[in-house]
PDB file of C-alpha atoms and ligand atoms in Angstrom:
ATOM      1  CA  UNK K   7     -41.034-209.313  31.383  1.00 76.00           C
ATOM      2  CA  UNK K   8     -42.278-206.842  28.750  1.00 87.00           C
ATOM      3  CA  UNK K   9     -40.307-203.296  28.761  1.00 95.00           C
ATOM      4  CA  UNK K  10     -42.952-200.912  28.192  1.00 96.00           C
ATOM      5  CA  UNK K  11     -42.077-197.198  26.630  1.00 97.00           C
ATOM      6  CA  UNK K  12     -44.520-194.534  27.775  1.00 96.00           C
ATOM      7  CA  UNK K  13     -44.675-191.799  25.214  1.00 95.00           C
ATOM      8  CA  UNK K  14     -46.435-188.623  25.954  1.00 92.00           C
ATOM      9  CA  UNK K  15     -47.378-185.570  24.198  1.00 87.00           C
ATOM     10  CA  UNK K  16     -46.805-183.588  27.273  1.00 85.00           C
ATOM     11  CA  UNK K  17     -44.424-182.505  29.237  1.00 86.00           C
ATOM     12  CA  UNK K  18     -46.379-182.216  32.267  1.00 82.00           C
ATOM     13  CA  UNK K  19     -47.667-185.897  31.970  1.00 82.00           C
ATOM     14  CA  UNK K  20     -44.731-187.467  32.087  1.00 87.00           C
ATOM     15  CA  UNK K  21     -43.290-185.124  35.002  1.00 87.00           C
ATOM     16  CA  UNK K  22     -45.813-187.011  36.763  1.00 87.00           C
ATOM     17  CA  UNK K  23     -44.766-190.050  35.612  1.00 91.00           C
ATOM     18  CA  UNK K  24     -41.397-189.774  36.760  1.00 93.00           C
ATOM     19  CA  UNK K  25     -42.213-188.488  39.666  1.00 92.00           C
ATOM     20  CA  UNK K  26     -43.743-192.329  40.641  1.00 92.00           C
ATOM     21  CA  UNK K  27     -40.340-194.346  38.966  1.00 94.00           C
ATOM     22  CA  UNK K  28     -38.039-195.993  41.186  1.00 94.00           C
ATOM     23  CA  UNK K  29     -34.413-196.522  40.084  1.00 94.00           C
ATOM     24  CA  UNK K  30     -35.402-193.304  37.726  1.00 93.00           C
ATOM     25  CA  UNK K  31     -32.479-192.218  35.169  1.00 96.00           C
ATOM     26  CA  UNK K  32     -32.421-190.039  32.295  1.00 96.00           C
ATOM     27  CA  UNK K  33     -30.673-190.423  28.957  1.00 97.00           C
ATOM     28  CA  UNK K  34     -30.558-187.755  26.815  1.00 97.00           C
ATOM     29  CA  UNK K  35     -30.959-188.629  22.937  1.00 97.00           C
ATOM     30  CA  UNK K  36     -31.579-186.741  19.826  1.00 97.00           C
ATOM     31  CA  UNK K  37     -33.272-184.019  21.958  1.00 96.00           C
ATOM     32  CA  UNK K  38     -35.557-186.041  24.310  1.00 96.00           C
ATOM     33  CA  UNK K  39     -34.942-187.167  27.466  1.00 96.00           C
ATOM     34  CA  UNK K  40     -35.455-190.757  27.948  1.00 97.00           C
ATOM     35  CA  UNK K  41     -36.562-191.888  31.745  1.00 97.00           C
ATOM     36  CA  UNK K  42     -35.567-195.632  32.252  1.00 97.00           C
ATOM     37  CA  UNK K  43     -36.376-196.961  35.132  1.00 97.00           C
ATOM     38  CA  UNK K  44     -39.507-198.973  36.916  1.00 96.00           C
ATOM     39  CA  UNK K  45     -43.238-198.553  37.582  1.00 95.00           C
ATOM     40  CA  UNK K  46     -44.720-200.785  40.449  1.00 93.00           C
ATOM     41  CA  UNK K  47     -41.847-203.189  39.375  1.00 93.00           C
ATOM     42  CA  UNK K  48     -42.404-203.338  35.482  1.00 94.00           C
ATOM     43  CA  UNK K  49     -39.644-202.027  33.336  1.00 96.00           C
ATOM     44  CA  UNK K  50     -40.405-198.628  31.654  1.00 97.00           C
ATOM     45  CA  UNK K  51     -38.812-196.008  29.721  1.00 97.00           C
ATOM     46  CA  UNK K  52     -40.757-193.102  29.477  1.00 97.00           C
ATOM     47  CA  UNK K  53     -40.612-190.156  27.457  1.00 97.00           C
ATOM     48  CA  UNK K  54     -42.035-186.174  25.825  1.00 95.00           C
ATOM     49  CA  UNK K  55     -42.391-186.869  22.697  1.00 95.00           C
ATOM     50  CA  UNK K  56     -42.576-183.284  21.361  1.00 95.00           C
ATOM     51  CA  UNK K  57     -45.063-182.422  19.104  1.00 96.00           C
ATOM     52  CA  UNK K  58     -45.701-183.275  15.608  1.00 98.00           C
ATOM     53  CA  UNK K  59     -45.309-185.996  13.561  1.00 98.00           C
ATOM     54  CA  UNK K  60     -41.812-185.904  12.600  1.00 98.00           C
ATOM     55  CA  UNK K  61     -40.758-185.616  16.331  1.00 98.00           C
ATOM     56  CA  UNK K  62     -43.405-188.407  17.426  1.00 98.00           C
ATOM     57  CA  UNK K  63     -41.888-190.887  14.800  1.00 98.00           C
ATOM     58  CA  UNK K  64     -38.282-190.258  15.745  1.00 98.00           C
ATOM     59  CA  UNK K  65     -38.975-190.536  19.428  1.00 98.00           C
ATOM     60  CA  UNK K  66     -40.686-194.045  19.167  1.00 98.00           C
ATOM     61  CA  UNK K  67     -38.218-195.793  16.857  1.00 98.00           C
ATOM     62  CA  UNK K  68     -35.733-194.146  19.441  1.00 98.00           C
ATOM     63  CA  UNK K  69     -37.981-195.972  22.038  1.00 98.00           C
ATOM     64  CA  UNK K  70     -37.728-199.148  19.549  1.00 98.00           C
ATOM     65  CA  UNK K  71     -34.314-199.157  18.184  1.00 98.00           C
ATOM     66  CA  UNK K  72     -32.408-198.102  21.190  1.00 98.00           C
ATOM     67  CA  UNK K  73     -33.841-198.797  24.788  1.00 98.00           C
ATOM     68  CA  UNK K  74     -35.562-201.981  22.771  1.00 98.00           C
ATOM     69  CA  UNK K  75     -38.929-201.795  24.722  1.00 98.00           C
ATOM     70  CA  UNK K  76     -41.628-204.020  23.569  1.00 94.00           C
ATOM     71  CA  UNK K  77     -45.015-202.298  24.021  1.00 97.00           C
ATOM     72  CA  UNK K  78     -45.729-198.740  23.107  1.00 98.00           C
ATOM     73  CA  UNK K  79     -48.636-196.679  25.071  1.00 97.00           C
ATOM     74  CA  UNK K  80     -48.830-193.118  24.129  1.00 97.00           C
ATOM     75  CA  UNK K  81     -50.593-190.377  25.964  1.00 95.00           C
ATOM     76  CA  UNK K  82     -51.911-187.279  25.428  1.00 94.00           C
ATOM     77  CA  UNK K  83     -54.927-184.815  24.948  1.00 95.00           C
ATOM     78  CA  UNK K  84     -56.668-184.147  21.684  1.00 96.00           C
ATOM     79  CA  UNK K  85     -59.545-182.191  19.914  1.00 96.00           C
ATOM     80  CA  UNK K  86     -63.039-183.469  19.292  1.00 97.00           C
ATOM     81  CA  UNK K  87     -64.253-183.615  16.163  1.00 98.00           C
ATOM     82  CA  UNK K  88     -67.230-185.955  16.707  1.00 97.00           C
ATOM     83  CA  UNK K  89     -70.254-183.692  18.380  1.00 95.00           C
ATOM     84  CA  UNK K  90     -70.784-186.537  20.356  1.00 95.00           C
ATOM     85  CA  UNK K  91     -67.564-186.208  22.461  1.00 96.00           C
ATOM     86  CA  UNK K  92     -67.122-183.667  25.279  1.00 93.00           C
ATOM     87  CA  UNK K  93     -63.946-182.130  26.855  1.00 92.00           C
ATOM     88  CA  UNK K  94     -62.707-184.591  29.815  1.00 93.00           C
ATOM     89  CA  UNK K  95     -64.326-187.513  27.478  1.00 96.00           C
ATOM     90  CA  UNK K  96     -61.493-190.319  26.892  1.00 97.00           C
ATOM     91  CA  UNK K  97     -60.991-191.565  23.508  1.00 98.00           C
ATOM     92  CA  UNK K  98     -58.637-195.029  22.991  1.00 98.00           C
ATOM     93  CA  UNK K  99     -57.705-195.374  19.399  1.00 98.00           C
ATOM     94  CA  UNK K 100     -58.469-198.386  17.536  1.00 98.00           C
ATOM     95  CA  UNK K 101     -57.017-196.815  13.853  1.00 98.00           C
ATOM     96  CA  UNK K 102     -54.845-193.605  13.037  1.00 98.00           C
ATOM     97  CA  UNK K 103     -54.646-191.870   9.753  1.00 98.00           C
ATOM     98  CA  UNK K 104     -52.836-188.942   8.655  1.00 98.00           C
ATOM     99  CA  UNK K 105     -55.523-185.761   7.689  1.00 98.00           C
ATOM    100  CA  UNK K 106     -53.006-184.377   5.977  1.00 98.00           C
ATOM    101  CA  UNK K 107     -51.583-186.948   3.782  1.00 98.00           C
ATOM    102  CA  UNK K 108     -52.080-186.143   0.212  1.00 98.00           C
ATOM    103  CA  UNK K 109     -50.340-187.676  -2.373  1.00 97.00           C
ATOM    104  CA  UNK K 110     -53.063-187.818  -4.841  1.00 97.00           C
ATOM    105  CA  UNK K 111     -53.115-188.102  -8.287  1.00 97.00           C
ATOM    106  CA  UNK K 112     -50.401-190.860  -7.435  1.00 96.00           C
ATOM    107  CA  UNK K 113     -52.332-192.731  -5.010  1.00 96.00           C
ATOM    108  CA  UNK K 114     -55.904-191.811  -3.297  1.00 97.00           C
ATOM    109  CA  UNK K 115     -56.118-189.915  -0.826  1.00 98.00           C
ATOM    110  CA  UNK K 116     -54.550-190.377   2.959  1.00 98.00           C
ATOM    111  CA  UNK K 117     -52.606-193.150   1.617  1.00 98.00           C
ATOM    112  CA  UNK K 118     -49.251-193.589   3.077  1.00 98.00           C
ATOM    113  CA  UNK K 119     -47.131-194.186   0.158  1.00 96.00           C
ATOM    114  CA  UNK K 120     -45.903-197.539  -0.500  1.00 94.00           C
ATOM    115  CA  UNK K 121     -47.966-199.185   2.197  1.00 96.00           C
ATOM    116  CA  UNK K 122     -50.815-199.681   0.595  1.00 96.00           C
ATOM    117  CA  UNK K 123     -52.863-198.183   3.998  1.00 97.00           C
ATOM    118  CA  UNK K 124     -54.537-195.334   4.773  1.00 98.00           C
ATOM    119  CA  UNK K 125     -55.610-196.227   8.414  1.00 98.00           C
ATOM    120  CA  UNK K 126     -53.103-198.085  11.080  1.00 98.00           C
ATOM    121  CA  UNK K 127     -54.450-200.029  13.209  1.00 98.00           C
ATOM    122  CA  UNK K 128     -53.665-200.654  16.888  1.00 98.00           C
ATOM    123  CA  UNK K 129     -53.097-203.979  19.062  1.00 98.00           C
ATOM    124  CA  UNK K 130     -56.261-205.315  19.926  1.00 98.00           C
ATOM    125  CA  UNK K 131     -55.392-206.592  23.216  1.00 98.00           C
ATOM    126  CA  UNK K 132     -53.024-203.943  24.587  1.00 97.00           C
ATOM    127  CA  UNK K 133     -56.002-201.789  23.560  1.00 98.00           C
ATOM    128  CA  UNK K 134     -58.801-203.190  25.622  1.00 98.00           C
ATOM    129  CA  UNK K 135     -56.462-203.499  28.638  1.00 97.00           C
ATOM    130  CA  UNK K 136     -55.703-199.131  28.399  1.00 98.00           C
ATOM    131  CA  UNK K 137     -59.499-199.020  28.005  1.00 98.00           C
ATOM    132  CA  UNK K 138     -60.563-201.382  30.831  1.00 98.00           C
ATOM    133  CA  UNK K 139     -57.710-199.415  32.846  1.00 97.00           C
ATOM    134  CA  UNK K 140     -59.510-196.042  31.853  1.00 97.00           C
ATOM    135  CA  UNK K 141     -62.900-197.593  32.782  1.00 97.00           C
ATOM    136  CA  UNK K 142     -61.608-198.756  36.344  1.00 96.00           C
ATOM    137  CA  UNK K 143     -60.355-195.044  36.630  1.00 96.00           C
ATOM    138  CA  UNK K 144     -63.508-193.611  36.196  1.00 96.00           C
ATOM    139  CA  UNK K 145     -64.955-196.112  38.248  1.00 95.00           C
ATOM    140  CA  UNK K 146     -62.429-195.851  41.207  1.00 95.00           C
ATOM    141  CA  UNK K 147     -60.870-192.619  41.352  1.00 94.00           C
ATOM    142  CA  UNK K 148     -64.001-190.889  42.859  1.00 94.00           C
ATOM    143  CA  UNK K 149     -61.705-187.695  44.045  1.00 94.00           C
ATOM    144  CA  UNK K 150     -60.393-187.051  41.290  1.00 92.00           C
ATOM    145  CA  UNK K 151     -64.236-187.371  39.464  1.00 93.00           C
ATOM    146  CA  UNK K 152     -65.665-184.829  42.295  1.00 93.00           C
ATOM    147  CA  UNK K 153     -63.003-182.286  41.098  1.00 90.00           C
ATOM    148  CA  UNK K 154     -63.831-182.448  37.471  1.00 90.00           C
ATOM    149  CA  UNK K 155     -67.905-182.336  38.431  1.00 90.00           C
ATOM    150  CA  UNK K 156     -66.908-178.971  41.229  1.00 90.00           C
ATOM    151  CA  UNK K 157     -65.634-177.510  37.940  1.00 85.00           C
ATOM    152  CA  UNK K 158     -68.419-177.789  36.006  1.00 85.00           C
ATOM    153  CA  UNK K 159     -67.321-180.398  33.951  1.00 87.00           C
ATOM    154  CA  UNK K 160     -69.771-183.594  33.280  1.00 88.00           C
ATOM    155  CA  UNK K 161     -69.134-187.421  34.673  1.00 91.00           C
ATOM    156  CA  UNK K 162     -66.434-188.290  31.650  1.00 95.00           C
ATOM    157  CA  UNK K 163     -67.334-190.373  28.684  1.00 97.00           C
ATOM    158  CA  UNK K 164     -65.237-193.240  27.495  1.00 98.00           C
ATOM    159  CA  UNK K 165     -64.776-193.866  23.701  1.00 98.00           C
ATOM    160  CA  UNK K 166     -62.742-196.758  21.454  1.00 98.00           C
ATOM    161  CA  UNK K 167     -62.526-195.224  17.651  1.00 98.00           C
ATOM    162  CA  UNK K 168     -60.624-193.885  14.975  1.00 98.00           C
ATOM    163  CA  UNK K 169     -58.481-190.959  15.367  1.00 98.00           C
ATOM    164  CA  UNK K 170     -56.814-188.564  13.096  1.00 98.00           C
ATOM    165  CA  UNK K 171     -53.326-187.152  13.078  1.00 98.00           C
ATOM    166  CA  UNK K 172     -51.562-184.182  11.312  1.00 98.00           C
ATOM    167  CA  UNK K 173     -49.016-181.342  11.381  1.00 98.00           C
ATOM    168  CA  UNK K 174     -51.869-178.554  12.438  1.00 97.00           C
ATOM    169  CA  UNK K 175     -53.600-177.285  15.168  1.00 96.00           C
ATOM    170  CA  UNK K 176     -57.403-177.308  14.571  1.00 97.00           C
ATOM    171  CA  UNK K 177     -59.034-174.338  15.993  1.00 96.00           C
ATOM    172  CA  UNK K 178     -61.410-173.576  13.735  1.00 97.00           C
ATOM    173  CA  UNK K 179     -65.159-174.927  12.787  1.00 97.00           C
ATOM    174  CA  UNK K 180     -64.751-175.153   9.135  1.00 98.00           C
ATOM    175  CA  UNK K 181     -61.806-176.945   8.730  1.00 98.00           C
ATOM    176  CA  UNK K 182     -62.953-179.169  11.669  1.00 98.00           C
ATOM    177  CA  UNK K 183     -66.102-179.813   9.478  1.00 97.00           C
ATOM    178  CA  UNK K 184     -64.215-180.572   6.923  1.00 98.00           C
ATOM    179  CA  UNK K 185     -62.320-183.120   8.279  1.00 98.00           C
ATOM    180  CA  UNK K 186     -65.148-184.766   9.928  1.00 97.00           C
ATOM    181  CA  UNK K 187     -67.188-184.730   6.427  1.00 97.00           C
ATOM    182  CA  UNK K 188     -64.090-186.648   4.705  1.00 98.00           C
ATOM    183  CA  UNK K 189     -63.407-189.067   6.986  1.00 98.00           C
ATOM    184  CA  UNK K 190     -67.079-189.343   9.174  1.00 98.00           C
ATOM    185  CA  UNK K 191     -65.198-192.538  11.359  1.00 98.00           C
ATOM    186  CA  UNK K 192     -63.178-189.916  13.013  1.00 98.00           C
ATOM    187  CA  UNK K 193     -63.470-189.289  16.661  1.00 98.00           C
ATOM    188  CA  UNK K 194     -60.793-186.505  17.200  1.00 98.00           C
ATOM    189  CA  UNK K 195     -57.568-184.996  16.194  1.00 98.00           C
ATOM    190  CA  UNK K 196     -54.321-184.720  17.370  1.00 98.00           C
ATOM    191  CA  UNK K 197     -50.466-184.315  16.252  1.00 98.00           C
ATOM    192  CA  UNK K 198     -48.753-187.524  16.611  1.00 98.00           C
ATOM    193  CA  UNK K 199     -50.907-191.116  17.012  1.00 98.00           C
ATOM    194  CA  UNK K 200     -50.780-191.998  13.029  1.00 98.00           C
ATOM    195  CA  UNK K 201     -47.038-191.115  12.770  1.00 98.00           C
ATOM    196  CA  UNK K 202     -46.333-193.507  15.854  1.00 98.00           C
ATOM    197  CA  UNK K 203     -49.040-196.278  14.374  1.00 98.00           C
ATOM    198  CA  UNK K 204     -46.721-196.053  11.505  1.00 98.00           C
ATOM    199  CA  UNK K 205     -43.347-196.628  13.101  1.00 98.00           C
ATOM    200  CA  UNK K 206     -44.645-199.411  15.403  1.00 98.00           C
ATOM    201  CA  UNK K 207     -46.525-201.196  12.124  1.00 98.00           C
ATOM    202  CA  UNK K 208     -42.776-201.119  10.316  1.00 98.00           C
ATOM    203  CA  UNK K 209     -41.428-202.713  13.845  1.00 98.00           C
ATOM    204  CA  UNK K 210     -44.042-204.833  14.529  1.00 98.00           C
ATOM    205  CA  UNK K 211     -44.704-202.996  18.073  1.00 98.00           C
ATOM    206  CA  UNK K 212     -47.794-203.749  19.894  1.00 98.00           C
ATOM    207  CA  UNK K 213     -49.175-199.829  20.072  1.00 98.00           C
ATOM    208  CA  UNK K 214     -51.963-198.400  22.473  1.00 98.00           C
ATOM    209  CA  UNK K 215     -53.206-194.467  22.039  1.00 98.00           C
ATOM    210  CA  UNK K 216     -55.444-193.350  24.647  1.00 98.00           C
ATOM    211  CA  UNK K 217     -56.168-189.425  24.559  1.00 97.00           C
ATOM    212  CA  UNK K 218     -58.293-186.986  26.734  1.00 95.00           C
ATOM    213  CA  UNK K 219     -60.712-184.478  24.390  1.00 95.00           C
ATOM    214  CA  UNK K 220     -59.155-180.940  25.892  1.00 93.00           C
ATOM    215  CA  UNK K 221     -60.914-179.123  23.385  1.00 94.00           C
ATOM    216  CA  UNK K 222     -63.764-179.032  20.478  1.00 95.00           C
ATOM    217  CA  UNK K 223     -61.212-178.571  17.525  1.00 96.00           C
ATOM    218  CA  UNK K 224     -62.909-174.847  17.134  1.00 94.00           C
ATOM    219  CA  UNK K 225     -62.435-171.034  17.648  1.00 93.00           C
ATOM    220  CA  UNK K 226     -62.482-171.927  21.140  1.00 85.00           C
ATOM    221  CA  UNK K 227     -59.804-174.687  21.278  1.00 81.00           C
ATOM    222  CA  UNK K 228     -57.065-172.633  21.558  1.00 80.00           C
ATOM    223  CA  UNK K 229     -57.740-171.371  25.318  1.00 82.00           C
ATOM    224  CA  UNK K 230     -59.795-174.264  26.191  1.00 77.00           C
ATOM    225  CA  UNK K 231     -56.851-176.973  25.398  1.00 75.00           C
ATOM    226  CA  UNK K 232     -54.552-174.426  27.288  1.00 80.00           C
ATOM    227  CA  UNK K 233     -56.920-174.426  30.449  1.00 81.00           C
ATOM    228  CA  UNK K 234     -57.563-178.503  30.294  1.00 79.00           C
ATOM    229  CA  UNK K 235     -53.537-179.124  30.130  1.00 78.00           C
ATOM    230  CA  UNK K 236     -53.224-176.664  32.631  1.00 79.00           C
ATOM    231  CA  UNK K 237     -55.521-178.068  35.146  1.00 83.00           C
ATOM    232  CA  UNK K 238     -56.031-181.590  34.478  1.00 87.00           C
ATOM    233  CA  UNK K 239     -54.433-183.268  31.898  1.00 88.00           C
ATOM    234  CA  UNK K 240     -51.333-184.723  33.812  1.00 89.00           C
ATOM    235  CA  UNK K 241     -53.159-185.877  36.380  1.00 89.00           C
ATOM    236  CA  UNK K 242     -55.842-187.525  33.919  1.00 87.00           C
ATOM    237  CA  UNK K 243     -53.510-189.821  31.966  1.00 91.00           C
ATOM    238  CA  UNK K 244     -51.717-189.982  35.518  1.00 92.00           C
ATOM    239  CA  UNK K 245     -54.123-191.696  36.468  1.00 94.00           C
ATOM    240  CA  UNK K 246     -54.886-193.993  33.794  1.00 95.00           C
ATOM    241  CA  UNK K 247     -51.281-195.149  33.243  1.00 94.00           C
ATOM    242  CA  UNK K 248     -51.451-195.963  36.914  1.00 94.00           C
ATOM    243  CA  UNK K 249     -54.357-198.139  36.435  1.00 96.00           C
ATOM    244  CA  UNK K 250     -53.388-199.792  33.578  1.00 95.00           C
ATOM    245  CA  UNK K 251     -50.140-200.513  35.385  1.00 94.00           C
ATOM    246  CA  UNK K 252     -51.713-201.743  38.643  1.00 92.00           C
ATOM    247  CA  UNK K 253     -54.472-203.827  36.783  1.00 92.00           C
ATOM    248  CA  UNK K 254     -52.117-205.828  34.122  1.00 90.00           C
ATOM    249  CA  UNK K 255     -48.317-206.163  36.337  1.00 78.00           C
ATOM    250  CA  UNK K 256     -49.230-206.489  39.671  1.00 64.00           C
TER     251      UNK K 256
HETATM  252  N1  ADE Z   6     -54.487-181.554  20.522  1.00 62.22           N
HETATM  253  C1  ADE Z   6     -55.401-181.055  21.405  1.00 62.22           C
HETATM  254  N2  ADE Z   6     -56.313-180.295  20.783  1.00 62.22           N
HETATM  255  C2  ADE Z   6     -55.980-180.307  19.469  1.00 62.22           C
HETATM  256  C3  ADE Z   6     -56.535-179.695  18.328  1.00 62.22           C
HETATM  257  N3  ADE Z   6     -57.609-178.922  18.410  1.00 62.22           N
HETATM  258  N4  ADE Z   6     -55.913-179.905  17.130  1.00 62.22           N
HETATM  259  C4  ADE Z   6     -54.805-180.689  17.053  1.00 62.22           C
HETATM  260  N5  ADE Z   6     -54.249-181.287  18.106  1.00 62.22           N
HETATM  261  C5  ADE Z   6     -54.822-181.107  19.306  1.00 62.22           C
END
């Protein structure tokens, strides 16, 4: 059976996580703690990835390298840069690329040097199965769906695009507009997806991304991701982890 690692961006997520593991035990390595243990019977280690690039790439070929799992899904929220996406919407990644790579006038820009790639792309199947386990979510956790609508918050949207990664927090228009005229496939932004595309690409690692929109990448981000982790982010990717666990091992 496939060991799956479970990286998230949060702490409270994988609290959560945890929480549900039986046989649970920590090991503690290069400043993460790494849950091993199992989920409905399937072999998991799970782990806070910390945030930023550097600290997502070390903690998946930690994942990789040491507790040798075999199928990467990584959680978290992230800001949305397309005006089509709303916070609570649910994005799965089907590319990652670095915003902030620039190595230009050596090679064009967002090119990772040496590989030849500016996007990294995701496994195809592992990818439909944390989107059809996000769709059966929204379809089936109906208490969970009457909390979001009591607070105001629409019936969530479910998105499969590209995503965009770097070492900055974007909470402001222009530099979200920015982004968004540069590279127009982008759905939203986070901290960490294209550094972990990149480690599981060198590794050969099947990779899934699935991310909640917490925020609209603007002046108001700041307090608006705060609230959204606050309130319902755990649960959220809970949830979906759940699913996709329940709907593909059991
Ligand atoms: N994660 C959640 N919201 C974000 C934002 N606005 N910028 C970068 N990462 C994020």
């Amino acid at each position: 059976m496939k060991k799956m690692g479970l990286m998230g961006a949060m702490p409270e997520e994988m609290e959560q996580i945890v929480a549900g593991m039986e046989q649970a035990e920590v090991q503690v390595h290069g400043n993460r703690k790494y849950y091993t243990g199992y989920l409905k019977g399937v072999p998991v280690v799970a782990v806070f990835s910390r945030w930023g690039k550097v600290a997502a790439a070390t903690t998946a070929t930690t994942l990789i390298e040491l507790f040798g799992v075999n199928e990467l899904v990584f959680t978290g929220v992230a800001g949305g840069v397309s005006a089509c996406l709303s916070v609570g919407d649910i994005v799965v990644a089907e590319r990652l690329i670095q915003h902030d790579m620039d190595a230009r006038p050596l090679m064009p820009r967002y090119e990772v040097p040496l590989t030849g790639k500016q996007f990294f792309a995701t496994d195809t199947a592992l990818s439909k199965r944390v989107f059809d386990a996000s769709a059966g979510m929204l379809r089936q956790e109906a208490g969970f769906l009457q909390q979001l609508r009591e607070n105001g918050m629409g019936r969530p949207g479910l998105y499969s695009g590209d995503i965009a990664s770097g070492d900055q927090f974007i909470g402001s228009t222009l530099v979200k507009e920015a982004i968004r005229d540069r590279l127009p496939t982008v759905l939203c932004v986070e901290m960490e997806g294209a550094a972990v595309a990149q480690v599981c690409h060198d590794f050969g690692v099947p990779l899934a991304v699935v991310r909640v929109i917490s925020d609209t990448a603007d002046e108001s981000s700041h307090e608006l991701a705060i609230q959204f982790v606050d309130r319902y982010a755990a649960r959220y990717l809970h949830l979906i982890i759940e699913h996709y666990i329940t709907e593909n091992h059991t």
